[in-house]
mmCIF file of C-alpha atoms in Angstrom:
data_model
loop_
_atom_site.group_PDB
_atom_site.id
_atom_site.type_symbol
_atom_site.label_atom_id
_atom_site.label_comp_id
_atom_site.label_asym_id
_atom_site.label_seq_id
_atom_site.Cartn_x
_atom_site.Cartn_y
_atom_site.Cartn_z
ATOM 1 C CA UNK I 1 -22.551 -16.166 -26.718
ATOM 2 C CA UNK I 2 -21.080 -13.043 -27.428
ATOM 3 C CA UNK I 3 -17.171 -12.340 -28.572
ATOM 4 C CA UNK I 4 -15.581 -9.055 -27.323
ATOM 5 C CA UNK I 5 -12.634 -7.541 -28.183
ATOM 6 C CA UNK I 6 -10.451 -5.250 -26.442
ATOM 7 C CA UNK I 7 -7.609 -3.301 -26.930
ATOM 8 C CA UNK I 8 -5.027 -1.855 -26.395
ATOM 9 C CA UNK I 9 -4.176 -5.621 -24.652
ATOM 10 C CA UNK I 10 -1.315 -3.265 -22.792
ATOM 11 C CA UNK I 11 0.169 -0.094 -22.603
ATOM 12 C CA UNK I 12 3.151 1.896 -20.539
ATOM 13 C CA UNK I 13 1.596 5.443 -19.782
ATOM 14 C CA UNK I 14 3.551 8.745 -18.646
ATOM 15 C CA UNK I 15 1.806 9.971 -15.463
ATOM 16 C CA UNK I 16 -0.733 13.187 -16.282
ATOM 17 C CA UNK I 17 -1.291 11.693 -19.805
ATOM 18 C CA UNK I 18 -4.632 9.690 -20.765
ATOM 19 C CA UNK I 19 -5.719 6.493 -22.063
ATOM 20 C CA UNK I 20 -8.476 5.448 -24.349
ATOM 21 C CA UNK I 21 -9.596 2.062 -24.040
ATOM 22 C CA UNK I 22 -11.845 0.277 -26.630
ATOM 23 C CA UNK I 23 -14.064 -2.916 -26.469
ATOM 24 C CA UNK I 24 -16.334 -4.022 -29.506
ATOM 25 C CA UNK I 25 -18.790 -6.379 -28.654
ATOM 26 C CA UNK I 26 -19.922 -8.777 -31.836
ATOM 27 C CA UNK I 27 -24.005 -8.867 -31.294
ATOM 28 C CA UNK I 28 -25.804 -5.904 -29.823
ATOM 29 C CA UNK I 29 -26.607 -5.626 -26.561
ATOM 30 C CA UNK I 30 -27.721 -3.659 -23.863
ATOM 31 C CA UNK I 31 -25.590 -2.979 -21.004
ATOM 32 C CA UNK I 32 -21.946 -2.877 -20.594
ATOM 33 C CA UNK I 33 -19.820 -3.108 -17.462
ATOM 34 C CA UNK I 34 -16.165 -2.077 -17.002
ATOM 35 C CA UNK I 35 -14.110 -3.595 -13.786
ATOM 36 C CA UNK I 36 -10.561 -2.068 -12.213
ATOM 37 C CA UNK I 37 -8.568 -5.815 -10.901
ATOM 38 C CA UNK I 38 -5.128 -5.798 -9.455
ATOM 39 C CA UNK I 39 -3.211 -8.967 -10.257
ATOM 40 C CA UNK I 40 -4.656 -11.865 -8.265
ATOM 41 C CA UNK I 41 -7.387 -9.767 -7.064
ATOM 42 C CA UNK I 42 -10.865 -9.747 -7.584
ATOM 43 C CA UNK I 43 -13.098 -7.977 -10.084
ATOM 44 C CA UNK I 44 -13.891 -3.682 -9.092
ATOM 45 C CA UNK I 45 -16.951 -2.306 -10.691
ATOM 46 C CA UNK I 46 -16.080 1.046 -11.870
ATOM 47 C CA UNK I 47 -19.472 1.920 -14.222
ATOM 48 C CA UNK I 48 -22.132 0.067 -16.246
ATOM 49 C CA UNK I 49 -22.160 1.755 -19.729
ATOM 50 C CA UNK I 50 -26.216 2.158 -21.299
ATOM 51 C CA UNK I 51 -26.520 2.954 -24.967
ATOM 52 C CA UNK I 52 -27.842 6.328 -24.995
ATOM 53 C CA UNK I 53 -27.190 7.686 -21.608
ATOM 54 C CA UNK I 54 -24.757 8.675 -19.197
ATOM 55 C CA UNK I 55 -23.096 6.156 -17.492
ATOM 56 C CA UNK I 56 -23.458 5.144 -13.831
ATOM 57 C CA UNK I 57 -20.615 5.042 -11.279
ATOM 58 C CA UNK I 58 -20.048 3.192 -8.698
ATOM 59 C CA UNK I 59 -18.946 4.962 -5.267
ATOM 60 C CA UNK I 60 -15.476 5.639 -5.084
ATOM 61 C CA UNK I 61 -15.282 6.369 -9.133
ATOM 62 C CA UNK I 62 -15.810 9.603 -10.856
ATOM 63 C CA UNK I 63 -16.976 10.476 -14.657
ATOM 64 C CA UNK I 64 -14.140 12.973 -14.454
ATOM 65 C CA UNK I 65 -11.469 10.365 -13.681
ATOM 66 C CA UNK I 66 -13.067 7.628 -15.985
ATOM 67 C CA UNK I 67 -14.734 9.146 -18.868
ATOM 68 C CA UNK I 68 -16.771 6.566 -20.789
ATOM 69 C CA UNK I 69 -19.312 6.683 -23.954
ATOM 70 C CA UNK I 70 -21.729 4.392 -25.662
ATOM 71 C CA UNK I 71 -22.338 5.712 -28.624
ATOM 72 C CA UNK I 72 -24.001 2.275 -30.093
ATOM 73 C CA UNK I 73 -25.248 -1.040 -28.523
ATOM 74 C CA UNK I 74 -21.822 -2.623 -29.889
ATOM 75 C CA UNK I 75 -19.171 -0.527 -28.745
ATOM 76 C CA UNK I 76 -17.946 1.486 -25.551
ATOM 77 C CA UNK I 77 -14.608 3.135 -24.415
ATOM 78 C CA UNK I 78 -13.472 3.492 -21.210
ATOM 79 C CA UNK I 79 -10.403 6.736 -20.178
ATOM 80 C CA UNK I 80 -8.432 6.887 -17.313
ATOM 81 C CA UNK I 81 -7.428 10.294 -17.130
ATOM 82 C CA UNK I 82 -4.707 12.321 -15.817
ATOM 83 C CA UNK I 83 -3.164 9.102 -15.026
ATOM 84 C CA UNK I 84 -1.038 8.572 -11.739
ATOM 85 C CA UNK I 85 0.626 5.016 -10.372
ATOM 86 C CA UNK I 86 -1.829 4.270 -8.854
ATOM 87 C CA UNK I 87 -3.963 3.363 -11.966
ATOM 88 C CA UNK I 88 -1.719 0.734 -12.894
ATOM 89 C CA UNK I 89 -3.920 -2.099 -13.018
ATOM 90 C CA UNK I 90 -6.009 -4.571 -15.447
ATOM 91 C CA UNK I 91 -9.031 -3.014 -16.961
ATOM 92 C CA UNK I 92 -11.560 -5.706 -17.957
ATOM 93 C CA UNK I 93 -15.129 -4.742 -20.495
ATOM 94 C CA UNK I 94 -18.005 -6.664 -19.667
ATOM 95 C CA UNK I 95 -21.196 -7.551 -21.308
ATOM 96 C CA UNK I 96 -24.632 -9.423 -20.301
ATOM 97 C CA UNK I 97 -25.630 -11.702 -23.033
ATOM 98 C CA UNK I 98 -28.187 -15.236 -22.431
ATOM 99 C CA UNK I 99 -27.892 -13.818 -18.536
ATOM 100 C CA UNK I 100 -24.459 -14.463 -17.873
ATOM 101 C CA UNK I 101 -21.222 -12.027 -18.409
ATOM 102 C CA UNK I 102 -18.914 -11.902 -20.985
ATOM 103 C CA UNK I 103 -15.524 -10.137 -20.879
ATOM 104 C CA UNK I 104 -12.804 -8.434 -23.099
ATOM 105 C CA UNK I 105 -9.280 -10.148 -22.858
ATOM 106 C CA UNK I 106 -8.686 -7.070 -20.443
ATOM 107 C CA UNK I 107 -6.135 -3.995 -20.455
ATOM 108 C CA UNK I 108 -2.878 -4.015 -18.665
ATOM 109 C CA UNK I 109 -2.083 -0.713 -17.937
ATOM 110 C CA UNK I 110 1.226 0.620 -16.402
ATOM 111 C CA UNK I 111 1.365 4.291 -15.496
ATOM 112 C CA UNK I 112 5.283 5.153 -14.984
ATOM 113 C CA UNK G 1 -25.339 -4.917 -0.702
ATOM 114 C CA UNK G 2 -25.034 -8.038 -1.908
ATOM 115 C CA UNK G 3 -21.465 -10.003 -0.633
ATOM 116 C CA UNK G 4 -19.829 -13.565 -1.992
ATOM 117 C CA UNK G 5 -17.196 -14.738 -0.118
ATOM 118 C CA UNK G 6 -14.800 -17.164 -1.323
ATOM 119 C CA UNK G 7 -12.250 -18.260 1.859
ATOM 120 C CA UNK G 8 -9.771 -20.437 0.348
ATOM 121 C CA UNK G 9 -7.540 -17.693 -1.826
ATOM 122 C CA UNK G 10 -5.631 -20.605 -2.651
ATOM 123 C CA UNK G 11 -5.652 -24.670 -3.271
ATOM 124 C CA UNK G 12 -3.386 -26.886 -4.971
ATOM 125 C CA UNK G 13 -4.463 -30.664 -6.560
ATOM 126 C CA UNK G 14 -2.545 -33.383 -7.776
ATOM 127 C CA UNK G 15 -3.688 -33.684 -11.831
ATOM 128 C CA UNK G 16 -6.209 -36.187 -12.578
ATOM 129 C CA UNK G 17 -7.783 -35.807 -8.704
ATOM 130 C CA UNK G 18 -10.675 -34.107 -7.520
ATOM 131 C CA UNK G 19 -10.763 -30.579 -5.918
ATOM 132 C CA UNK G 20 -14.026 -28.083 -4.697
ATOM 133 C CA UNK G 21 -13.800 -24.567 -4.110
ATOM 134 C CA UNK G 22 -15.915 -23.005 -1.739
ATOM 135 C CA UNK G 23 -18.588 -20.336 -2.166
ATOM 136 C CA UNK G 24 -20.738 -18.580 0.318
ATOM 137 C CA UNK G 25 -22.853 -15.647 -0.428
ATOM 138 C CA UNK G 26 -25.484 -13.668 1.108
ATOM 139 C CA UNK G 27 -28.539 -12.108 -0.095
ATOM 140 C CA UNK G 28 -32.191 -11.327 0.891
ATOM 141 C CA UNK G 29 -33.598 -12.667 -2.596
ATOM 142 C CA UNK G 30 -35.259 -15.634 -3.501
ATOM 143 C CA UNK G 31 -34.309 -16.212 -7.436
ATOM 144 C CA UNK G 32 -30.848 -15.244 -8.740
ATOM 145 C CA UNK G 33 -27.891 -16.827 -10.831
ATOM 146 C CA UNK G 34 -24.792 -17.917 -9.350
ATOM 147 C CA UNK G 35 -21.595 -18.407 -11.474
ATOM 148 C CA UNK G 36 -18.420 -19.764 -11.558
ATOM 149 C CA UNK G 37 -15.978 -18.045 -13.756
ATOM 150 C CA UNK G 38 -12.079 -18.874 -14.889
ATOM 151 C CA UNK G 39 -9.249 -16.357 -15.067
ATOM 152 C CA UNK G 40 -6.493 -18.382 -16.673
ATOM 153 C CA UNK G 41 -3.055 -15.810 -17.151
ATOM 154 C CA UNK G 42 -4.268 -14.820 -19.963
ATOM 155 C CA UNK G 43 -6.925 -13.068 -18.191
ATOM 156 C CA UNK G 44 -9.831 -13.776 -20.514
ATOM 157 C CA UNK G 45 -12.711 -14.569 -18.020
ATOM 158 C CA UNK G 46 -14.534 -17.883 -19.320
ATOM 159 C CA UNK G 47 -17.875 -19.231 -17.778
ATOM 160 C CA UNK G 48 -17.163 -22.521 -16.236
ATOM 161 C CA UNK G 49 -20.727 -23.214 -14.807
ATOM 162 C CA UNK G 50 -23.932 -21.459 -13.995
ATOM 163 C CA UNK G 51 -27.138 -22.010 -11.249
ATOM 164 C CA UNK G 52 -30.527 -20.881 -11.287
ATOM 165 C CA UNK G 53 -30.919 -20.508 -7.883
ATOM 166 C CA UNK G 54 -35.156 -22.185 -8.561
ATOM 167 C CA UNK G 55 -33.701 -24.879 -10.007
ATOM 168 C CA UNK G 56 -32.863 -27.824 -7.316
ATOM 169 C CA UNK G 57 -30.902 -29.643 -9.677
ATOM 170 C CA UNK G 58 -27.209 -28.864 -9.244
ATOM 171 C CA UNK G 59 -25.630 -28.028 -12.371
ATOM 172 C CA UNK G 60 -23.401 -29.832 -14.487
ATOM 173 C CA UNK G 61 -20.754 -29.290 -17.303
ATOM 174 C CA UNK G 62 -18.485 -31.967 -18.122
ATOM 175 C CA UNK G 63 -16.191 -32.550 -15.460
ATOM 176 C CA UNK G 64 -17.195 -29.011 -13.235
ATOM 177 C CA UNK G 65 -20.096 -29.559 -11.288
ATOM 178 C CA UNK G 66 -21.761 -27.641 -8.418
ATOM 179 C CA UNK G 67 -23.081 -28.351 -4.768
ATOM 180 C CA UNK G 68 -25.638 -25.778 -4.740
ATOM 181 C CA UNK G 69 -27.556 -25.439 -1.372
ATOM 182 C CA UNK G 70 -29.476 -22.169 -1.226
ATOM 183 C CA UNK G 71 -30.707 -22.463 2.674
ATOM 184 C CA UNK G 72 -26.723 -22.310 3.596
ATOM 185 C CA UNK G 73 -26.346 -19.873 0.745
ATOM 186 C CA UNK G 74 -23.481 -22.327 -0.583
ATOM 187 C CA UNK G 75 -22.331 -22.670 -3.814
ATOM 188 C CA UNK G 76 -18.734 -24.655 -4.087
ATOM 189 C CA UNK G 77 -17.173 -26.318 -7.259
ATOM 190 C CA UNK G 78 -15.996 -29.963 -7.784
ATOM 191 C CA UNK G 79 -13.507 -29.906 -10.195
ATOM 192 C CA UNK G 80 -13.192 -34.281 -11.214
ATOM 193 C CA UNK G 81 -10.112 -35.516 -12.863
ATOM 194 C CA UNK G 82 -8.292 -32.355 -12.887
ATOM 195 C CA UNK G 83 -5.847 -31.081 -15.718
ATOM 196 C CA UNK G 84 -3.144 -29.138 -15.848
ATOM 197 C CA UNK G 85 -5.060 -26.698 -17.922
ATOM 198 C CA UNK G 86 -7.430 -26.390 -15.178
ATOM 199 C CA UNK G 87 -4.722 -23.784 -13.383
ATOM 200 C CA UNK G 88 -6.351 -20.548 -12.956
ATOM 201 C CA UNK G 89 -8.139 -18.192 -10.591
ATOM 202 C CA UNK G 90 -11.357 -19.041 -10.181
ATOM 203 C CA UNK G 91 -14.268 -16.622 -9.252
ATOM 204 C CA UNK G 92 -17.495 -17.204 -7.813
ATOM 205 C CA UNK G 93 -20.174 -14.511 -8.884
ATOM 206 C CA UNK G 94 -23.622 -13.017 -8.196
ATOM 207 C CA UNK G 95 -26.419 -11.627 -10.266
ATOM 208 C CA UNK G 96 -29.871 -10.400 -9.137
ATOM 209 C CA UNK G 97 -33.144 -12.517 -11.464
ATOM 210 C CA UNK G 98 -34.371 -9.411 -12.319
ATOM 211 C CA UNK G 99 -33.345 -8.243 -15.940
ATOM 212 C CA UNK G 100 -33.804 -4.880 -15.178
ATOM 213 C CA UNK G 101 -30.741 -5.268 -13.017
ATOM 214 C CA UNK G 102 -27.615 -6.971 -14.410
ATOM 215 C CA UNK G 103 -24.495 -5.886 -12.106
ATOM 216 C CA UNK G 104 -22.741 -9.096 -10.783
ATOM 217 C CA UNK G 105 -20.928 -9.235 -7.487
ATOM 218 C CA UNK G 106 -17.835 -11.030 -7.282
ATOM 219 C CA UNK G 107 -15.845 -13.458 -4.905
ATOM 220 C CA UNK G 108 -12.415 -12.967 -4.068
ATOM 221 C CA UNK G 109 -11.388 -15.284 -6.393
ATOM 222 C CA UNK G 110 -9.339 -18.488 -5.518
ATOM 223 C CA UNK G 111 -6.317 -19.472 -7.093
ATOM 224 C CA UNK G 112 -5.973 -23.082 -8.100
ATOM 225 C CA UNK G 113 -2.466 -24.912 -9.085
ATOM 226 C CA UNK G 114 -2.340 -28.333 -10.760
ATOM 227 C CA UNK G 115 0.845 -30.256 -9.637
ATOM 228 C CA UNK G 116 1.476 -32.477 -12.422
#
């Protein structure tokens, strides 16, 4: 199994300022996801992170909006840029290790 | 695209009784994992249980086990002598066999409370 860790676990963010989100993974691997959820909602794709090359978005999500590197096969970041309310939500790191997913203990982000 | 649909967004149990959340999900493949994952409020995501979708054998783990029928493209979850630590939102989940293609698809997720 693999351990990830996240942080910041939270954060209160002034609107048109940026965020920097971390997640170190303890074993190397190859791909790594990161998710949008709402409270009580389900799980958003926003872009699966490869070591070595640009990420890829999913529709509806741009690399200007969410900036992301990989520069090693243990670590990614994720930024929400020029952030507005309506990026309040959980962001959640994911990684594929023995075929199934393992997650970060997620972001809570509040953009005031 | 593939979709999982998960149609009870909420269910209560009595602790120490038995409880299954539904799963439905719909794809054009013929080997794939299914999941069940746990959001407790702490929001760490934990693996409950996993299918091969070759295997016939439903899968077991502890007290979680599955109902797995891949002709009805069903996948629910008996929860057996539930705890109160067993409160959470539960979400089914999707992956493709191939390993050249890891992006799981996700249920709505269904929120369970355990009435002590």
């Amino acid at each position: 199994s693999a351990v990830i860790s996240q942080k910041p676990s939270r954060d209160i963010c002034q609107r048109g300022t940026s965020l920097t989100i971390q997640c170190q993974v303890d074993s190397q691997v190859t791909m790594m996801f990161w998710y949008r959820q709402q409270p009580g909602q389900s799980l958003t794709l926003i872009a699966t992170a490869n070591q070595g090359s640009e990420a890829t978005y999913e529709s509806g999500f741009v690399i200007d909006k969410f900036p992301i590197s990989r520069p090693n096969l243990t670590f990614s970041t994720l930024t929400v840029s020029n952030m507005s309310p309506e990026d309040s939500s959980i962001y959640l790191c994911s990684a594929i290790g023995q075929g199934e997913a393992f997650f970060g203990q997620g972001t809570r982000l509040t953009v005031v | 695209a593939q979709t999982v649909t998960q149609s009870q967004p909420e269910m209560s149990v009595q602790e120490a009784e038995t409880v299954t959340l539904s799963c439905t999900y719909d794809t054009s493949e013929s080997d794939y994992y299914l999941f069940w994952y746990k959001q407790p409020p702490s929001r760490q995501m934990i693996l409950v249980i996993r299918q091969e979708a070759y295997k016939q054998q439903n899968a077991t783990e502890n007290r979680f086990s599955v109902n797995f029928q891949k002709a009805a493209k069903s996948f629910s979850l008996k929860i057996s002598d539930s705890q109160l630590g067993d409160a959470a939102m539960y979400f089914c989940a999707y992956r493709y066999w191939r390993t050249n293609f890891n992006k799981f698809y996700f249920g709505s997720g269904t929120k369970l409370n355990v009435k002590p």
